[in-house]
Tab-separated table of N, CA and C in Angstrom:
chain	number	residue	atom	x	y	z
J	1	UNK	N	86.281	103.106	89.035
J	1	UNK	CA	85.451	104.268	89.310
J	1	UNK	C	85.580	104.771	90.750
J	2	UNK	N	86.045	103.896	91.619
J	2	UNK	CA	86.112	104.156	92.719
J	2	UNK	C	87.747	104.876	93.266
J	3	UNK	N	88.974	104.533	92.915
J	3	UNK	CA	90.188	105.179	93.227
J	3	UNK	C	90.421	106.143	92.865
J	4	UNK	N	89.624	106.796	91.609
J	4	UNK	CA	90.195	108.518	91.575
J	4	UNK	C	88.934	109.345	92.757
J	5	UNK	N	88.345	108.580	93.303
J	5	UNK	CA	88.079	109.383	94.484
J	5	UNK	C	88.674	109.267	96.038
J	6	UNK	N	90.148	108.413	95.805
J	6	UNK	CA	90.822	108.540	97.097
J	6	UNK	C	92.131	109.683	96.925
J	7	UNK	N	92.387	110.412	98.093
J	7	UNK	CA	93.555	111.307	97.832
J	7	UNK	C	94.638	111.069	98.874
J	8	UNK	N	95.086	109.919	98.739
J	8	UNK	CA	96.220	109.206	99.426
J	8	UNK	C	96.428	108.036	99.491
J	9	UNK	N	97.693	107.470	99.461
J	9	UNK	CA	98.545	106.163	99.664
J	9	UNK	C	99.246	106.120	100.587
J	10	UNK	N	99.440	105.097	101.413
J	10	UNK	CA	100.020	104.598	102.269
J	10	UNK	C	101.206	103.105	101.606
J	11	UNK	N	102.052	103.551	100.980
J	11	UNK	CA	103.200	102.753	100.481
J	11	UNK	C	103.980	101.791	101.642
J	12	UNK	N	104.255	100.276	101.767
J	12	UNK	CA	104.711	99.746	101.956
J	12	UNK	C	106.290	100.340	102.319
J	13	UNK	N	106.733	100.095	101.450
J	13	UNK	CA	108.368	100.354	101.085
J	13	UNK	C	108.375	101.789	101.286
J	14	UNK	N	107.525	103.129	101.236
J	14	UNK	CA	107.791	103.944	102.041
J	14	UNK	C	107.673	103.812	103.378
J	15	UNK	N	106.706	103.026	104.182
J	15	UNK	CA	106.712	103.199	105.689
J	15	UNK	C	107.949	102.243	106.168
J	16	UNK	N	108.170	101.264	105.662
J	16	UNK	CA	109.076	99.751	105.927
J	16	UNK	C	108.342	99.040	106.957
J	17	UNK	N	107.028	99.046	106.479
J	17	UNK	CA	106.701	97.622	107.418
J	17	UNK	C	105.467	97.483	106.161
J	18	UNK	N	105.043	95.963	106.652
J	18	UNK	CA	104.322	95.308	105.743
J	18	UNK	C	103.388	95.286	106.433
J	19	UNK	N	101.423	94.924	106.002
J	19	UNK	CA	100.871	94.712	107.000
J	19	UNK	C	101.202	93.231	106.806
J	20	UNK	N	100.517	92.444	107.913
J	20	UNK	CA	99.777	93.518	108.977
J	20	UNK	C	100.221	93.913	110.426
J	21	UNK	N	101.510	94.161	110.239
J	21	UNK	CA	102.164	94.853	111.130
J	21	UNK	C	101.205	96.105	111.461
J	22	UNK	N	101.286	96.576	112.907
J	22	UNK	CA	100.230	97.887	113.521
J	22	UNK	C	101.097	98.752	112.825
J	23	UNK	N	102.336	98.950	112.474
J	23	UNK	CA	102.999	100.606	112.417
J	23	UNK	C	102.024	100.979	110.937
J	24	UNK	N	101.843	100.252	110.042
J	24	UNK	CA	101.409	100.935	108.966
J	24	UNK	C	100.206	101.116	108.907
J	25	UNK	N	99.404	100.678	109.934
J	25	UNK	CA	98.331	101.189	110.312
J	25	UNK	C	98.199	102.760	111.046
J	26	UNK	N	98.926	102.250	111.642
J	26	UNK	CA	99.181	103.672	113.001
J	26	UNK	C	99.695	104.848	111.663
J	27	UNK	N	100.293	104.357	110.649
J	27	UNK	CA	101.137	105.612	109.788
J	27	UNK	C	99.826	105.558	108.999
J	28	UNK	N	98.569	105.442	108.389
J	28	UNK	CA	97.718	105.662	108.107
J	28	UNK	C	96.952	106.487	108.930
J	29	UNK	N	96.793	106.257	110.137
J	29	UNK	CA	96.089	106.951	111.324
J	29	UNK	C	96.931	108.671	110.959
J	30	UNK	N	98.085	108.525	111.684
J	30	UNK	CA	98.816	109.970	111.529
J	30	UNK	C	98.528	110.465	109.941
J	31	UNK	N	98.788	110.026	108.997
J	31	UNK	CA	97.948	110.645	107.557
J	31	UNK	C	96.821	111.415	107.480
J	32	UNK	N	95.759	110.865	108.171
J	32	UNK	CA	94.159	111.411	108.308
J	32	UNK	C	94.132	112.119	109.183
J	33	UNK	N	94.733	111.489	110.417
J	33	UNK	CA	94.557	112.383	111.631
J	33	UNK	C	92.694	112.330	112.318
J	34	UNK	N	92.614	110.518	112.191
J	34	UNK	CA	90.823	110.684	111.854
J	34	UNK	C	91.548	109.354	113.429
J	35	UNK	N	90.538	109.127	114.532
J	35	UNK	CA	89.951	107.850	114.812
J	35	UNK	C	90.080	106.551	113.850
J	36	UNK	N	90.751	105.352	114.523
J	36	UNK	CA	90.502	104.161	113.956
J	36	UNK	C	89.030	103.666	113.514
J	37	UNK	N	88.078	103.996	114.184
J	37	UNK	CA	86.989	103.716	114.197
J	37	UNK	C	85.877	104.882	112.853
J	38	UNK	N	86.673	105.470	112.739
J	38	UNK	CA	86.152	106.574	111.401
J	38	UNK	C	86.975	106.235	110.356
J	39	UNK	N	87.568	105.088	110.247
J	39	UNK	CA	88.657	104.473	108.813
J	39	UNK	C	87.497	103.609	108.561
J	40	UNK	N	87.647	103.568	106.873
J	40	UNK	CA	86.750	102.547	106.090
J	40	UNK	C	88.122	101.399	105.965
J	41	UNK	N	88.484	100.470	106.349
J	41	UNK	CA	89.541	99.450	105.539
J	41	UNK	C	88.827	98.797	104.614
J	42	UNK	N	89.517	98.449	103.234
J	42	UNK	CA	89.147	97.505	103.024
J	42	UNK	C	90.355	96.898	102.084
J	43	UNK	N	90.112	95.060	101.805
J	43	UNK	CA	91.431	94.470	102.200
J	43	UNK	C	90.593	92.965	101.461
J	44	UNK	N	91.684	92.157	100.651
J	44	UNK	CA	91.329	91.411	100.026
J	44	UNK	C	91.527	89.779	101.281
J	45	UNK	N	92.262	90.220	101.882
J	45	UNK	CA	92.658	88.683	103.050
J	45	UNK	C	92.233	89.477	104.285
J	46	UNK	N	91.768	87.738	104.391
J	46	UNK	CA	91.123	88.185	106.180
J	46	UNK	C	92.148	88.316	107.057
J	47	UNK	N	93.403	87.672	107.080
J	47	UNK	CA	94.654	88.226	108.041
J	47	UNK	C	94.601	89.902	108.288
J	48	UNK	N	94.439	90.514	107.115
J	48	UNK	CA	94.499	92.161	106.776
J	48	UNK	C	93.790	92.696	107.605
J	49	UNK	N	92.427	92.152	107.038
J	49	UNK	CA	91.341	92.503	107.682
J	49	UNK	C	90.907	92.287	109.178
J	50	UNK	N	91.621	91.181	109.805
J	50	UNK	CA	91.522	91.125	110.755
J	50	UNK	C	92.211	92.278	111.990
J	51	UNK	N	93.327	92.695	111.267
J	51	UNK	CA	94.405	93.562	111.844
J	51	UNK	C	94.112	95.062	112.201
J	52	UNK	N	93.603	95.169	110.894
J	52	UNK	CA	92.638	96.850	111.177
J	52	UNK	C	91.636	96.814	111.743
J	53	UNK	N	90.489	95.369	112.083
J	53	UNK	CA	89.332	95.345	112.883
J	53	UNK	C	89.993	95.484	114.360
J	54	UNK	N	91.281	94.796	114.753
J	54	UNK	CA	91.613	94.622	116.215
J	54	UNK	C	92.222	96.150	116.235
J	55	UNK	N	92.371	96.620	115.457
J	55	UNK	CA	92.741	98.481	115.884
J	55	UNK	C	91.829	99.376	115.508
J	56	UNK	N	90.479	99.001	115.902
J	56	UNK	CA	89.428	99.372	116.016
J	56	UNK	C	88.692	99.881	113.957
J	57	UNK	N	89.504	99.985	113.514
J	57	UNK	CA	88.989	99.983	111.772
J	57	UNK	C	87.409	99.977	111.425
J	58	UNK	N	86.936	100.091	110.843
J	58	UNK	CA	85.876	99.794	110.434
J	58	UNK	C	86.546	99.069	109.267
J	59	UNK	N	85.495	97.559	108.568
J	59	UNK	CA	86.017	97.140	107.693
J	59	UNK	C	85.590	96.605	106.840
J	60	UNK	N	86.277	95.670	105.813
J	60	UNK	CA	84.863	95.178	104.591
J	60	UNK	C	86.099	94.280	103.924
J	61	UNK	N	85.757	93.178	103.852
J	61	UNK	CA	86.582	92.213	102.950
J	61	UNK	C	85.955	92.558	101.211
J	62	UNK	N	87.184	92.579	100.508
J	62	UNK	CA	86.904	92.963	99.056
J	62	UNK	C	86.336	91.329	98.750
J	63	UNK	N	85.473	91.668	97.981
J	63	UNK	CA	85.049	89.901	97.171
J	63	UNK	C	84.360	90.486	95.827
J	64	UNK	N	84.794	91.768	95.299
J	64	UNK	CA	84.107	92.264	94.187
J	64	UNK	C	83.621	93.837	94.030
J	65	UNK	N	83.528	94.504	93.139
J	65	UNK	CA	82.698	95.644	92.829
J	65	UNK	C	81.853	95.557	93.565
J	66	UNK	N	80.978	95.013	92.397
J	66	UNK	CA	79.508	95.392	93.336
J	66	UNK	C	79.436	95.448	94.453
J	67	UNK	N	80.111	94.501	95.473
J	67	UNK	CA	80.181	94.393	97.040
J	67	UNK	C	80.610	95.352	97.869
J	68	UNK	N	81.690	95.602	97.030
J	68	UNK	CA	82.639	96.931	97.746
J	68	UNK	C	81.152	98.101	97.310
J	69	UNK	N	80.635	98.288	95.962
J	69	UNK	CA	79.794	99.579	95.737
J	69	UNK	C	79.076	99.661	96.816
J	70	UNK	N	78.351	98.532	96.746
J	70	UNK	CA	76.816	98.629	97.858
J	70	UNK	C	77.305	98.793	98.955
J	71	UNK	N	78.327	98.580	99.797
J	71	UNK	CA	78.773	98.452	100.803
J	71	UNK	C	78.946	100.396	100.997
J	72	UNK	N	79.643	100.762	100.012
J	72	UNK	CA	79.865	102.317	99.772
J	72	UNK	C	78.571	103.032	99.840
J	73	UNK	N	78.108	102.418	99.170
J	73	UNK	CA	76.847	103.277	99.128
J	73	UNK	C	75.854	103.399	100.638
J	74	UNK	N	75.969	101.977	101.684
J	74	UNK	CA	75.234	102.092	102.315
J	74	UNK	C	75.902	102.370	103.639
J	75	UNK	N	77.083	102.880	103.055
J	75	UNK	CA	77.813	104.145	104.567
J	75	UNK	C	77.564	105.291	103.958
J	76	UNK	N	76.916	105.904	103.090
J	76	UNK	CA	76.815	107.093	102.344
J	76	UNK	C	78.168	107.844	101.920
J	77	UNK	N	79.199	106.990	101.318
J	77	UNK	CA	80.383	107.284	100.799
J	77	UNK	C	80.512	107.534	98.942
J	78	UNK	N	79.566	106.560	98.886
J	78	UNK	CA	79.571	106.516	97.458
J	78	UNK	C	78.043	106.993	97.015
J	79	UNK	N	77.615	107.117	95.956
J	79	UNK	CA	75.969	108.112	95.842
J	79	UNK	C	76.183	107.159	94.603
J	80	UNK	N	74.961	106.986	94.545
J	80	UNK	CA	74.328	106.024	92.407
J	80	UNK	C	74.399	104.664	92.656
Protein backbone atom coordinates (compact mmCIF):
# COMPACT_ATOMS: atom_id res chain seq x y z
CA UNK A 1 0.00 0.00 0.00
CA UNK A 2 2.76 2.04 0.52
CA UNK A 3 5.10 1.89 -3.01
CA UNK A 4 2.55 3.02 -5.48
CA UNK A 5 2.90 6.19 -3.61
CA UNK A 6 6.68 6.60 -4.44
CA UNK A 7 7.62 8.17 -7.95
CA UNK A 8 11.18 7.05 -8.24
CA UNK A 9 14.03 4.48 -8.09
CA UNK A 10 17.35 4.75 -7.54
CA UNK A 11 18.80 1.37 -9.31
CA UNK A 12 21.99 -0.10 -8.23
CA UNK A 13 23.31 -1.35 -11.57
CA UNK A 14 22.09 1.89 -13.03
CA UNK A 15 24.25 4.17 -10.77
CA UNK A 16 27.29 1.32 -10.40
CA UNK A 17 27.81 1.58 -6.93
CA UNK A 18 26.24 -0.43 -4.22
CA UNK A 19 25.30 1.03 -0.92
CA UNK A 20 26.51 1.88 1.16
CA UNK A 21 28.82 3.54 -0.84
CA UNK A 22 28.01 7.77 -0.55
CA UNK A 23 27.74 8.06 -4.56
CA UNK A 24 24.30 6.41 -4.52
CA UNK A 25 23.28 8.39 -1.99
CA UNK A 26 24.56 11.64 -3.38
CA UNK A 27 22.70 10.20 -6.90
CA UNK A 28 19.51 10.10 -4.83
CA UNK A 29 20.18 13.62 -3.49
CA UNK A 30 20.65 15.00 -7.30
CA UNK A 31 17.14 13.02 -8.15
CA UNK A 32 15.07 15.15 -5.56
CA UNK A 33 17.16 17.94 -5.52
CA UNK A 34 15.82 18.04 -1.64
CA UNK A 35 18.53 18.38 1.54
CA UNK A 36 19.85 15.14 3.10
CA UNK A 37 18.12 16.03 6.07
CA UNK A 38 14.49 16.31 4.21
CA UNK A 39 15.11 12.41 2.87
CA UNK A 40 12.95 9.82 4.71
CA UNK A 41 15.55 6.54 4.32
CA UNK A 42 14.43 3.64 5.09
CA UNK A 43 16.53 0.36 4.97
CA UNK A 44 16.29 -3.15 6.28
CA UNK A 45 20.31 -3.33 7.76
CA UNK A 46 21.74 -1.10 10.08
CA UNK A 47 25.09 -0.84 7.92
CA UNK A 48 22.45 1.01 5.32
CA UNK A 49 21.05 2.77 7.74
CA UNK A 50 23.84 3.87 9.28
CA UNK A 51 25.25 5.41 5.96
CA UNK A 52 22.35 7.70 5.12
CA UNK A 53 22.19 8.80 8.98
CA UNK A 54 26.12 9.90 8.62
CA UNK A 55 24.92 11.96 5.37
CA UNK A 56 22.66 13.61 7.35
CA UNK A 57 19.25 11.28 6.14
CA UNK A 58 16.57 11.16 8.22
CA UNK A 59 15.92 7.47 8.95
CA UNK A 60 13.95 4.37 10.13
CA UNK A 61 15.12 0.76 10.17
CA UNK A 62 12.34 -1.46 8.40
CA UNK A 63 11.26 -4.27 11.11
CA UNK A 64 7.65 -4.42 9.57
CA UNK A 65 4.45 -2.64 8.22
CA UNK A 66 3.01 -1.54 10.90
CA UNK A 67 6.36 0.10 12.03
CA UNK A 68 7.22 1.57 8.85
CA UNK A 69 3.03 2.83 8.84
CA UNK A 70 3.11 4.49 12.23
CA UNK A 71 6.35 5.80 11.69
CA UNK A 72 4.65 7.39 8.26
CA UNK A 73 2.01 8.48 9.77
CA UNK A 74 3.73 10.31 12.57
CA UNK A 75 5.92 12.47 10.03
CA UNK A 76 2.55 13.25 8.39
CA UNK A 77 3.54 11.29 5.17
CA UNK A 78 1.10 8.75 5.32
CA UNK A 79 -2.82 9.78 6.61
CA UNK A 80 -5.24 6.52 8.14
Amino acid sequence: PVLHRLNGWILSYEVGHLKPNPAIYHRALEMVRLPPSEIFYVDDRDDLIQAAHSLGFQTHRFGGFEGLAGELRSRGILNG
